[in-house]
XYZ file of C-alpha atoms in Angstrom:
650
model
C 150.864 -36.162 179.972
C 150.074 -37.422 176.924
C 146.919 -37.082 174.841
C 145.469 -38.534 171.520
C 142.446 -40.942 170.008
C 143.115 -43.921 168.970
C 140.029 -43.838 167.008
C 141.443 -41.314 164.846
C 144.793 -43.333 163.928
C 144.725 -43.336 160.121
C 148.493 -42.126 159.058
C 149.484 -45.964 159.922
C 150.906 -45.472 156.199
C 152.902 -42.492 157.386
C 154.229 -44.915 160.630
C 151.237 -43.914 162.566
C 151.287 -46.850 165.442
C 148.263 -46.684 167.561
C 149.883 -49.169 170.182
C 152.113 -46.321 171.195
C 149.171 -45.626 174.310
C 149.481 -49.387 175.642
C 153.354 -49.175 175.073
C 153.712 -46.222 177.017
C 151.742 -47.138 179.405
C 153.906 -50.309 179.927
C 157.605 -48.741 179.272
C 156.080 -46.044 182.095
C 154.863 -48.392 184.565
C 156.953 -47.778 187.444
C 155.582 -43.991 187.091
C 151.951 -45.281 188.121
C 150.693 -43.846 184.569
C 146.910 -42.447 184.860
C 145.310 -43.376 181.629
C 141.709 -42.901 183.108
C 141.086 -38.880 181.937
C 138.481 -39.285 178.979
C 136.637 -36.449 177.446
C 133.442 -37.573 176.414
C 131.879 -33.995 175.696
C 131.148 -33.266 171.825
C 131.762 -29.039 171.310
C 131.667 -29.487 167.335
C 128.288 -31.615 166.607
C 124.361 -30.778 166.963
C 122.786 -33.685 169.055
C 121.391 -35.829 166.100
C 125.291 -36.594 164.601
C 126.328 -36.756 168.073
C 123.724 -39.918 168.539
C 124.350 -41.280 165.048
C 128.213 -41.799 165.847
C 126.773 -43.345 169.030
C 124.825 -45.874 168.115
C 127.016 -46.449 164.782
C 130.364 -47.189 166.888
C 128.792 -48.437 170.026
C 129.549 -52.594 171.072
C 126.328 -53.748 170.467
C 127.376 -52.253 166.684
C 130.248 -53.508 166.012
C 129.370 -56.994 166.682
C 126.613 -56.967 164.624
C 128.608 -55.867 161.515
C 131.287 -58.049 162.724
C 128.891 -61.212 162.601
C 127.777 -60.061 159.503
C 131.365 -59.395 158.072
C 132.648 -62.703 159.193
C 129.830 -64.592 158.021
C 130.380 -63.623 154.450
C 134.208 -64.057 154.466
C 135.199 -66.807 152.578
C 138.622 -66.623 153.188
C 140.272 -68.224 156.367
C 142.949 -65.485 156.296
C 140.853 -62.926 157.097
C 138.872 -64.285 159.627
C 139.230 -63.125 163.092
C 139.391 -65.256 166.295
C 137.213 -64.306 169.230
C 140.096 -62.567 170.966
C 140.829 -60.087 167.949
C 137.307 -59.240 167.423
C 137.334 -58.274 171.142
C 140.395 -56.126 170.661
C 138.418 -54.326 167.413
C 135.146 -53.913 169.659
C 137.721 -52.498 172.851
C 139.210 -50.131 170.613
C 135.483 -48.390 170.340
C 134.527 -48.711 174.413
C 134.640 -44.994 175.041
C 133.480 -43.963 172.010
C 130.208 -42.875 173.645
C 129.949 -38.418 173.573
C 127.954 -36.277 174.962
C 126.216 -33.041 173.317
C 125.942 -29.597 174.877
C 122.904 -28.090 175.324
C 123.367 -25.676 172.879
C 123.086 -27.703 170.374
C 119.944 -29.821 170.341
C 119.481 -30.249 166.751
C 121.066 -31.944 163.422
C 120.082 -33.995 160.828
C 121.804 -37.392 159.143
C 120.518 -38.009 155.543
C 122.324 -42.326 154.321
C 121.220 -42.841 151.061
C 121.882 -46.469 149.228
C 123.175 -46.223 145.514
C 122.593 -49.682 143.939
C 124.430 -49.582 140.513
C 124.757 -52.020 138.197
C 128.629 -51.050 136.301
C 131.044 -48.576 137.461
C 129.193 -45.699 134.797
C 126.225 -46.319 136.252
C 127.560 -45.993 139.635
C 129.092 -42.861 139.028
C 126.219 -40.963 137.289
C 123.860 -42.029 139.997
C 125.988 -40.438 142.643
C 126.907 -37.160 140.309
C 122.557 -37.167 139.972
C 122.295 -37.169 143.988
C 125.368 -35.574 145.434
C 124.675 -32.370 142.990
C 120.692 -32.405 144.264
C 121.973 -32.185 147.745
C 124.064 -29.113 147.515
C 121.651 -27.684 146.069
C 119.625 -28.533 148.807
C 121.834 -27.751 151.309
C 123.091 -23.951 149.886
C 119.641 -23.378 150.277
C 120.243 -22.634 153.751
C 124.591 -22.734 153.974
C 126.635 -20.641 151.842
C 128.813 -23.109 149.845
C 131.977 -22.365 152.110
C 130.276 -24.212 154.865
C 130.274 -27.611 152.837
C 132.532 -30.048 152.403
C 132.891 -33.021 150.538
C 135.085 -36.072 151.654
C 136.677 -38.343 149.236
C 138.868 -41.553 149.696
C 141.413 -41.280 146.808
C 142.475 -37.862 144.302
C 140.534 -39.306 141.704
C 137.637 -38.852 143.422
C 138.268 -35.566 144.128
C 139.016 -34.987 140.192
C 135.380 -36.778 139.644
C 133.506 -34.426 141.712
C 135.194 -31.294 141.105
C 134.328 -31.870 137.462
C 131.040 -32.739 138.515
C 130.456 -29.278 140.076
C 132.244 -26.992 138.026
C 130.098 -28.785 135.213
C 126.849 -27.187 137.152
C 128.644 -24.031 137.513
C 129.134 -24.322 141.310
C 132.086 -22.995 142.931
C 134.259 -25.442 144.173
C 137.636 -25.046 146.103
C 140.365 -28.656 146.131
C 143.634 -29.478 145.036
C 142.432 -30.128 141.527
C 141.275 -26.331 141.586
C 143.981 -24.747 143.031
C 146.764 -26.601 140.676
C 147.265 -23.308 138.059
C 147.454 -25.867 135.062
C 143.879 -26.877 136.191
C 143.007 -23.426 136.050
C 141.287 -21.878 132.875
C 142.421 -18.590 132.217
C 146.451 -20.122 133.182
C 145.584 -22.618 130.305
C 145.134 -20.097 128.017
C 148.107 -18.156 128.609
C 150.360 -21.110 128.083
C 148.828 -21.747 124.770
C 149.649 -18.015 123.914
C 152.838 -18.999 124.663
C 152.838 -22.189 122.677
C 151.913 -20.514 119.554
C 154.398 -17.610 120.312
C 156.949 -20.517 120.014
C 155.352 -22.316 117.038
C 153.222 -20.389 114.884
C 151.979 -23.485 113.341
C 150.179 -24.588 116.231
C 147.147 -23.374 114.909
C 145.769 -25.803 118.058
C 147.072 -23.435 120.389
C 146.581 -19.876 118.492
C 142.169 -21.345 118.394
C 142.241 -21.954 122.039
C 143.536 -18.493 122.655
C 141.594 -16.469 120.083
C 138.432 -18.177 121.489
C 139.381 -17.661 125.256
C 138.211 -15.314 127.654
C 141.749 -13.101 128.124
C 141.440 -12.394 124.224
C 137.635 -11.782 124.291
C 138.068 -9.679 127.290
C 140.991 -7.829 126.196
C 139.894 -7.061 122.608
C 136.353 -6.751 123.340
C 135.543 -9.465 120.427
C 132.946 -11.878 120.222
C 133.793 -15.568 120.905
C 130.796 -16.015 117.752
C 132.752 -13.863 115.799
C 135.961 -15.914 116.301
C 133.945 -19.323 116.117
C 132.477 -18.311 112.207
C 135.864 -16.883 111.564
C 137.904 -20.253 112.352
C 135.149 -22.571 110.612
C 134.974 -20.201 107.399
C 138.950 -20.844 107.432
C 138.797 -24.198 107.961
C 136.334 -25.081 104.969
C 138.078 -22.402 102.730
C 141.816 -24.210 103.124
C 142.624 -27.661 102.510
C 144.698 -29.104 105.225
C 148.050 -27.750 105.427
C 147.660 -25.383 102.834
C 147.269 -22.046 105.285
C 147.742 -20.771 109.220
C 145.372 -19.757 110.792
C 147.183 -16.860 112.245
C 148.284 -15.506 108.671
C 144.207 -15.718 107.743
C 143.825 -14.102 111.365
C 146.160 -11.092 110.586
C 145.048 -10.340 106.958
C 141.212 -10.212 108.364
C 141.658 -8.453 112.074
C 144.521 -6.321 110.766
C 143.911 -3.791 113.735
C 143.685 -6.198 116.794
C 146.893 -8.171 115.226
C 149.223 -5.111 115.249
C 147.438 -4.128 118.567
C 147.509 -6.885 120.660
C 149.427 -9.938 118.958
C 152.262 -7.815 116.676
C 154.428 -6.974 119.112
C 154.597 -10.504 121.039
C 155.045 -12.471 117.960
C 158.624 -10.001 116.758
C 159.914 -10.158 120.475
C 159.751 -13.865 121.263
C 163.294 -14.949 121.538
C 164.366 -11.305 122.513
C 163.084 -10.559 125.406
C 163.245 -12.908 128.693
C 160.254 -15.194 129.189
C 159.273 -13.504 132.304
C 159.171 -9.669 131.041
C 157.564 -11.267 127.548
C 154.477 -12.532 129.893
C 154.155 -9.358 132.128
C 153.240 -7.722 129.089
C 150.927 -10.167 127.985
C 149.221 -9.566 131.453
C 149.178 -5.710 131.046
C 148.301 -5.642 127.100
C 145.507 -7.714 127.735
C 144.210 -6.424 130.854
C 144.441 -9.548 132.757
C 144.606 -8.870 136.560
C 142.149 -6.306 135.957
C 139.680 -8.306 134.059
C 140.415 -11.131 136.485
C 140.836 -10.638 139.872
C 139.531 -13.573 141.359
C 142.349 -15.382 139.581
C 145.181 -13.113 140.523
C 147.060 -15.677 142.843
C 146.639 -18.344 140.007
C 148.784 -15.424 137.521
C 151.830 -14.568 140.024
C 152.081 -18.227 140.829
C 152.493 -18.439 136.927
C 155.181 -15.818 136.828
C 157.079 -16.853 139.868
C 157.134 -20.130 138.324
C 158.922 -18.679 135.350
C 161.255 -16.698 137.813
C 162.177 -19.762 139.398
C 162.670 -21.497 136.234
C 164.614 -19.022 134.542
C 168.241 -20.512 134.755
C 167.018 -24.424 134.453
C 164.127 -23.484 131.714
C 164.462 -20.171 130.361
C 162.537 -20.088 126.709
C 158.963 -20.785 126.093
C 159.908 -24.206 125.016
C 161.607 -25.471 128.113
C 159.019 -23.600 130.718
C 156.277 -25.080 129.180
C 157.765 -28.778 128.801
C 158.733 -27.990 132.496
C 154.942 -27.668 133.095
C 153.827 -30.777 131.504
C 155.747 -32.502 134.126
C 156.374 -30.235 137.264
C 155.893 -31.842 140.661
C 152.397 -31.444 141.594
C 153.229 -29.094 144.831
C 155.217 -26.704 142.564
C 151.640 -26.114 140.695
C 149.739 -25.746 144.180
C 148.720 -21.922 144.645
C 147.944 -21.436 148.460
C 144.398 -19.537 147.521
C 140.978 -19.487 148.909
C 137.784 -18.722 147.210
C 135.416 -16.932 149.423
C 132.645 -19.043 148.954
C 132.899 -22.628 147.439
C 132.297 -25.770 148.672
C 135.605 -27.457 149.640
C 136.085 -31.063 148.331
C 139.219 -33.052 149.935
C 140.216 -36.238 151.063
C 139.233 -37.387 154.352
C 142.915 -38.265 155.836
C 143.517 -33.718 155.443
C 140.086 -33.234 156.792
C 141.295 -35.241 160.133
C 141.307 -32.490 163.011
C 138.864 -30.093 160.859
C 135.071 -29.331 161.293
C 132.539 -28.546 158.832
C 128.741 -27.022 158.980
C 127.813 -29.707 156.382
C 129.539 -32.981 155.026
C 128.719 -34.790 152.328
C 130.555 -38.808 151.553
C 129.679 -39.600 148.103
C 131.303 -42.493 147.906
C 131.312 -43.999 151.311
C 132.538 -47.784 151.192
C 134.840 -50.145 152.980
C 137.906 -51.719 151.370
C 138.223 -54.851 153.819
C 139.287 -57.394 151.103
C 142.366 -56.091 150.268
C 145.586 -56.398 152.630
C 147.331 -52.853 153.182
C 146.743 -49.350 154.031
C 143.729 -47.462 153.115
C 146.344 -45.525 150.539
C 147.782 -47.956 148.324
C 146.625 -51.218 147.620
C 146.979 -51.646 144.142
C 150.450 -54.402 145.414
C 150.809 -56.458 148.258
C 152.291 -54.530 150.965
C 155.829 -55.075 152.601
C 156.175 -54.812 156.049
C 159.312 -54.811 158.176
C 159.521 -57.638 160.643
C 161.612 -59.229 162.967
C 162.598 -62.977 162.782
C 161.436 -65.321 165.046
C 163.276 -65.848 168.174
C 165.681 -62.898 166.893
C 164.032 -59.739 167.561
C 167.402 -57.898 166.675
C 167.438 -59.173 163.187
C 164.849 -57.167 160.966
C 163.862 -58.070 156.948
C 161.476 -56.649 154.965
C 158.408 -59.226 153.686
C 155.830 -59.027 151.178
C 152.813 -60.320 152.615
C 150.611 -62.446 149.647
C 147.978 -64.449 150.245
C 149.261 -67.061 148.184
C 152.475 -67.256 150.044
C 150.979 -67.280 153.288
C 148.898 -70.288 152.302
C 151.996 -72.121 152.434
C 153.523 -70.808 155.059
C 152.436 -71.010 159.042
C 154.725 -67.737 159.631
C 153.875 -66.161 156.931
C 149.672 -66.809 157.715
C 150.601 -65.481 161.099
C 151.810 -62.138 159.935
C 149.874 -61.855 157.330
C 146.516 -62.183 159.579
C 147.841 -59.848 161.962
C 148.701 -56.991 159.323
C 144.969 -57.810 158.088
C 143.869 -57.196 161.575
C 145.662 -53.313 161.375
C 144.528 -52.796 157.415
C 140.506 -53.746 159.254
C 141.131 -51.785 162.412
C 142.336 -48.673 159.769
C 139.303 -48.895 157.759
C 136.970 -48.536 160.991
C 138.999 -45.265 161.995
C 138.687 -43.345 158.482
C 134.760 -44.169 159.051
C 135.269 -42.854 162.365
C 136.677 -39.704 161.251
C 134.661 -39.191 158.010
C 131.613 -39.240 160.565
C 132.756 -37.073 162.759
C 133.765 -33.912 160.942
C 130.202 -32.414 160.565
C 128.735 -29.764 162.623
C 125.767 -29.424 161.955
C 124.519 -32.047 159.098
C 125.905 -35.144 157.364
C 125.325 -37.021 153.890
C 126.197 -40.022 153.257
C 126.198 -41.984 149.982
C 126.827 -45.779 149.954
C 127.233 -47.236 146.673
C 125.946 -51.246 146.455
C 126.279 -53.383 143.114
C 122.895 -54.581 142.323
C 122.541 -58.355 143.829
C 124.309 -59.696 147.233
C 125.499 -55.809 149.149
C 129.718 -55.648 148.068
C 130.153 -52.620 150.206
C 130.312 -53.157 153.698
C 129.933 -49.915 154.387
C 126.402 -50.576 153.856
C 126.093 -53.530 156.764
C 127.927 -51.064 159.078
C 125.133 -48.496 159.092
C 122.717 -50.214 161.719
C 118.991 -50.390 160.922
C 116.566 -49.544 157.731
C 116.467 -45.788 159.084
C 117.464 -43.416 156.020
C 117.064 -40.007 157.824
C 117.050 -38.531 161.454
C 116.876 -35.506 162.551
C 115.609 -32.312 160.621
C 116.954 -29.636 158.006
C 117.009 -26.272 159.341
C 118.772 -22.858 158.989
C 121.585 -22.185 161.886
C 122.647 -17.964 162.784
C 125.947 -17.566 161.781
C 128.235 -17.311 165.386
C 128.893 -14.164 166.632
C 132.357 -12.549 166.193
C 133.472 -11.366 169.626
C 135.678 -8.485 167.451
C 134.405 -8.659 164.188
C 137.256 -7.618 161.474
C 136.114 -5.885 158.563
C 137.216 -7.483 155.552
C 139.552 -5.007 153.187
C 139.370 -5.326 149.403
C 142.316 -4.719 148.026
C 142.791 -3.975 144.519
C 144.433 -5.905 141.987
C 148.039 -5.772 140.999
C 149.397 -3.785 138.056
C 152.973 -5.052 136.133
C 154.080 -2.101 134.685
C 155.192 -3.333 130.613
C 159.540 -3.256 130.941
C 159.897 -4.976 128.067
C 158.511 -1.843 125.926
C 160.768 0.790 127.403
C 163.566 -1.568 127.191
C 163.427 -2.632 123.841
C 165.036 0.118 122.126
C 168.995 0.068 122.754
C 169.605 2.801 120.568
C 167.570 6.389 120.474
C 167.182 8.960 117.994
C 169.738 11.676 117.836
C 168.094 14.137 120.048
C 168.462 11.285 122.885
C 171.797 10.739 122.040
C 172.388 14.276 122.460
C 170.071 14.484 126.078
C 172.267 11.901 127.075
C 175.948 13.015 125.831
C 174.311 16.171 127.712
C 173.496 14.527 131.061
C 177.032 13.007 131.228
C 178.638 16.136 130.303
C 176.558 17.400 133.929
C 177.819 14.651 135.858
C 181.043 15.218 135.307
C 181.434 18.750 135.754
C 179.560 17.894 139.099
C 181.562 15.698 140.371
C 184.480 18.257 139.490
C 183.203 21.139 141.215
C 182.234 19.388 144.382
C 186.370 18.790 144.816
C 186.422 22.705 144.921
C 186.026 24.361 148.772
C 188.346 27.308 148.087
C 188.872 28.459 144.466
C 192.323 29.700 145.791
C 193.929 26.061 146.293
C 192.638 24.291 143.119
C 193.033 25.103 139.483
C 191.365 24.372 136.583
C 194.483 22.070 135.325
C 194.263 20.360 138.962
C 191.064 19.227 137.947
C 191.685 18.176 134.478
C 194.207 15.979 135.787
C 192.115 14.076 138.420
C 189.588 14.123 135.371
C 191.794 12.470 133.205
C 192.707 9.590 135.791
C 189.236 9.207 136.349
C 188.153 9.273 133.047
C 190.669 7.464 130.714
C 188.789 6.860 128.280
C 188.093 10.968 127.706
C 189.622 12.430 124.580
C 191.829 15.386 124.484
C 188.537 17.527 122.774
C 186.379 16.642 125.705
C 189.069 17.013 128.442
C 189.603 21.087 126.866
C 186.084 21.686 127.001
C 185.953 21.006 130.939
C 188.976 22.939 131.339
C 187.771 26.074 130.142
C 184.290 25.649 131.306
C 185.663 24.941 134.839
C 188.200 27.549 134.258
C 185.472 30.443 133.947
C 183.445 29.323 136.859
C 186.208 29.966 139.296
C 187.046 33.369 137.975
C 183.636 34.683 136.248
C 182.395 38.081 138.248
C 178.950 36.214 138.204
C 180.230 33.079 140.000
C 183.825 33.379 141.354
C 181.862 34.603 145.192
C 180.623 30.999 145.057
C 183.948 29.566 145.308
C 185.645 32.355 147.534
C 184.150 31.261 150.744
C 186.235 33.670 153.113
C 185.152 32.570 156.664
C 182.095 30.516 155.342
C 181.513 27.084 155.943
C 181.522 25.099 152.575
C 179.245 21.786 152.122
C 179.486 20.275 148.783
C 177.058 17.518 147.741
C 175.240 17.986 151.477
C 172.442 16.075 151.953
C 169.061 16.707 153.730
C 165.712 15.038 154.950
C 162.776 17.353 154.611
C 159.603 16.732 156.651
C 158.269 14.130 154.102
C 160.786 12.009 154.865
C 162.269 12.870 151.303
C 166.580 12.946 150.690
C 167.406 15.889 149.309
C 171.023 16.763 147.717
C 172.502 20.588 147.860
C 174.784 21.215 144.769
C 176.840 23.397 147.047
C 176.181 25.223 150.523
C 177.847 28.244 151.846
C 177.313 28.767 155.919
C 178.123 32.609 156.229
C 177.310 34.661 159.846
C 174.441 35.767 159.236
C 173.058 33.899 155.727
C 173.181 30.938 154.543
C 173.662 30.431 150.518
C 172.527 27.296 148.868
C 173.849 26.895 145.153
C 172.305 23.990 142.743
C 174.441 23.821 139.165
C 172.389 23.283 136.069
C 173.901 22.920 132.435
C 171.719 24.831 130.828
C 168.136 26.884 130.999
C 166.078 23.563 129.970
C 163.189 23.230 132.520
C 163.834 26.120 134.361
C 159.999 26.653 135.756
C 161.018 22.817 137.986
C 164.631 24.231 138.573
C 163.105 26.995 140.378
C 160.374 24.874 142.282
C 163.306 22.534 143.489
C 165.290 25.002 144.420
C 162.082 26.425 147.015
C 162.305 23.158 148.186
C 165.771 23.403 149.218
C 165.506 26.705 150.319
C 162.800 25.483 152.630
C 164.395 22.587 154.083
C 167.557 24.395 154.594
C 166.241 27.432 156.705
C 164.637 24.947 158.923
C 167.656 23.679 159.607
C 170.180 27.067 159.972
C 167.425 29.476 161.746
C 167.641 32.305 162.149
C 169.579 33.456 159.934
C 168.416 34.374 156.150
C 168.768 31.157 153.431
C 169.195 32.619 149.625
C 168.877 30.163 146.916
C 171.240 30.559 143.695
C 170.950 28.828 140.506
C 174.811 28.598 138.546
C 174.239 28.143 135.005
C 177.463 26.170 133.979
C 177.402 26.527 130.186
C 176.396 30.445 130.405
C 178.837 31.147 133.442
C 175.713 32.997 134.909
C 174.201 33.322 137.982
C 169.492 33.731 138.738
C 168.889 34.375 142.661
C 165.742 32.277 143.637
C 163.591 34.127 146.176
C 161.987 31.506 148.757
């Protein structure tokens, strides 16, 4: 079976062909193909948009606008013959829905925007479209509304048209990070990271809401501070950061100082976690979290191609659009979009502002700023193909030409009903429709399409929210915290007592790794060892190498620790590991299975810490009874350096 609406076929730019159901339909005919099935119920409208769409798209309709259409065409290319305005009215037969009972109510609000200049035009719709979701959030919260535009500058127009009124709006314009406030601040951070002189970029930081935030300054504060600067200096003659530093000497060395040393030191990527953490940012600004690891898995991405501040942010200025995109939702703001990604989606409220027709032009509803070229067969050659551009002034010159260019008209007509078909269609419960007219003789026809003087039908009212059959409670989940690398990285070299912790450490490691050889005392020496140490270690000098030697040397033959290496009978483990009941990997030094004990032995260099050397050592000793009951588990702790031995009781 197959199963679509031809009504709804507006991707003809994407190679959308709505004559795929006759074709079928004739390629199938041997198969007795069934096309009778239509489903004429309506499960997403109230009864009021049902009827509207009924009465707008019924026969009687469309040859009204039709005779009207034709009547004012002036041009003989784009008038249709009897037959083809059959074929536009057949395309609408079963158009006709039913409502369910359910839903009895609705309400249609067309209002007709005469303008006299494009300015005009568009303040007059900003004035109305802004009054009605007002009106409507009244009784919808602002996630139920959605606004339908034709083109993205539209949706640019009335997303600054909302945010402008301080209403939360969700589109593509939104949800681009560069379009995002708080993302444009952090890039000019970055900018004046890379070029101090910019005092451009250091004002639009200083006066932003990450620095206010973060230092807890007021944006008057900074506003006097950059005007007294800018009257005291002539041009040129002074930055604004140097005047910045000398007067906020505290918030400089703070929360700028260490930023403006390590640009060009540390990687782009670590250099704007800490911005993030100094300032607070995910914190401050949850709501905009998914706009800041968008940002940084940008510069992740990047990090090969565009790895400096420079490159990233030239790489920004001209980034595919979808590479900006951040795949968030706002909880509640109205959704603007255009109509061809609101096809298959329903809405509690919709809202046109600029509803209109474009049947002048020849082309899809997408593009129509050239003539179009379409890919045609020649005449009596349907194997040959070419590709044509289809002008008016060609085709007035040409009989083939005028025949393909009427019939491509006929598609680019047929398209325009089905968007209006669709943009009519997507509300649930309530619809708003604004059809701009230049003042004089209507332009739009849009405007002859809707049928009668009628402005309004139905009535406004408040709908319950539908019930959840298992209602999911939502979890908040706190923001994300980037721990500050770059700060425990940045020092290569430590002090001497590091050094010396470290030289330390190693000197533990080794003598490890040594003694973990060693099951019975009686079949290595201390010169065996030194001599796997050296191969191991070239690089060891002959000061280093004695040292292990005699340290290793009095281990196997100390009165303190010489049992440890005796095993006689026992079981030896070295370097055993176990999982205690947290799930946890633990590592015994050395373990000694005896009859009726069982010895665990952890080496430690020296004393340092001893209160957590004991506590770890409980936690071996508990872990390892569990393991070898019944029989007793005693924990020993073998001081290397001291050749000594503590007993740890459990």
């Amino acid at each position: 079976f197959y199963v679509g609406d031809k009504k709804q076929a507006i991707y003809r730019f994407r190679g959308g062909d709505v004559g795929l159901f006759e074709n079928i339909k004739t390629a199938f005919k041997q198969f007795n193909v069934d096309d009778s099935v239509r489903l004429n119920t309506n499960f997403r409208s109230q009864k009021e948009i049902v009827s509207f769409n009924n009465e707008v798209f019924s026969p009687e309709n469309l040859r009204r606008f039709l005779e009207i259409q034709q009547g004012a065409e002036k041009e003989d290319l784009r008038r249709f013959s009897s037959s083809q305005i059959d074929e536009i009215v057949g395309l609408f037969h079963d158009s006709e829905q039913k409502h369910i009972p359910r839903k009895p109510h609705g309400y249609v609000r067309i209002e007709h925007v005469r303008y006299a200049d494009k300015e005009d035009r568009d303040e007059l719709i900003r004035e109305r479209l802004i009054t009605a979701v007002r009106f409507v959030s009244e009784r919808f919260p602002l996630k139920s509304i959605a606004i339908l535009c034709r083109s993205n500058r539209e949706i640019e127009l009335v997303t600054e048209w909302l945010s402008a009124e301080k209403i939360s709006v969700e589109s593509e314009r939104t949800l681009t990070i560069m379009n995002n406030p708080l993302i444009r601040e952090l890039t000019a951070f970055l900018q004046f990271l890379h070029s101090p002189v910019d005092t451009i970029a250091f004002s639009a930081f200083i006066l932003g809401d990450i620095f206010l935030t973060g230092t807890g300054m007021r944006r008057e504060e900074i506003t006097d501070f950059i005007f007294r600067h800018n009257r005291r200096e002539s041009p040129g003659s002074g930055y604004l950061y140097r005047a910045f530093r000398k007067q906020y000497p505290q918030v400089w060395d703070t929360h700028i100082a260490g930023f403006f040393k390590s640009v060009g030191f540390v990687p782009l990527y670590e250099l704007l976690v800490s911005i993030l953490e100094t300032f607070s940012v995910v914190q401050s600004f949850p709501g905009h979290q998914g706009f800041f690891m968008r940002l940084l898995e940008l510069v992740k991405e990047q990090e090969e191609e565009n790895p400096d501040i420079a490159l990233f942010l030239e790489y920004l200025k001209t980034a595919p659009q979808q590479h900006l995109y951040v795949n968030f939702s706002d909880e509640n703001a109205v959704k603007v979009m255009t109509i061809h990604k609101a096809k298959g989606l329903g809405f509690p409220v919709v809202l046109v502002p600029f509803l209109d027709m474009n049947i002048r032009d020849l082309g899809t509803q997408i593009k129509r700023a050239r003539a179009p070229y379409i890919v045609y067969s020649k005449e009596n050659d349907e194997k040959t193909f070419g590709l044509l551009r289809l002008d008016a002034k060609y085709a007035r010159f040409s009989p083939r030409m005028k025949q393909l260019y009427r019939k491509e008209y006929l598609k680019s007509f047929v398209d325009e009903l089905n968007v209006l078909y669709v943009t009519f269609t997507r509300a649930q419960n309530e619809l708003y429709l604004f059809i701009p007219d230049t003042e004089g003789a209507a332009q739009n026809a849009a405007g002859w399409f809707i049928p009668g003087a009628a402005t309004e039908r139905g009535t406004p009212m408040r709908y319950s929210a539908p019930e959840t059959a298992n209602p999911q409670a939502t979890i908040a989940i706190s923001a994300g915290h980037y721990r500050n690398w770059a700060s425990l990285l940045k020092d290569e070299f430590g002090d001497a007592e590091g050094l010396a912790h470290r030289a330390r450490a190693r000197r533990g490691e080794i003598l490890h790794a040594l003694l973990a050889r060693v099951i019975d005392s009686g079949r290595y020496s201390a010169a065996m060892l030194t001599a796997e140490l050296r191969r191991e270690y070239p690089g060891i000098s002959e000061e280093s190498a004695a040292g292990y030697k005699q340290t290793i040397e009095s281990l196997l033959s100390s009165d303190q620790t010489r049992r440890f290496f005796q095993p006689q009978g026992a079981r030896v483990f070295c370097e055993q590991e176990f999982v205690d009941r947290f799930g946890r990997t633990l590592r015994v030094d050395r373990l000694m299975v005896l009859d009726e004990e069982v010895w665990v032995i952890d080496y430690k260099s020296s004393r340092e810490n001893q209160p957590e050397q004991i506590v770890q050592m409980r936690t071996y000793l508990r872990t390892v009874g569990a393991v070898f009951k019944p029989r007793k588990t005693r924990g020993f702790l073998v001081y290397m350096d001291e050749c000594a031995v503590e007993e740890v009781a459990r």
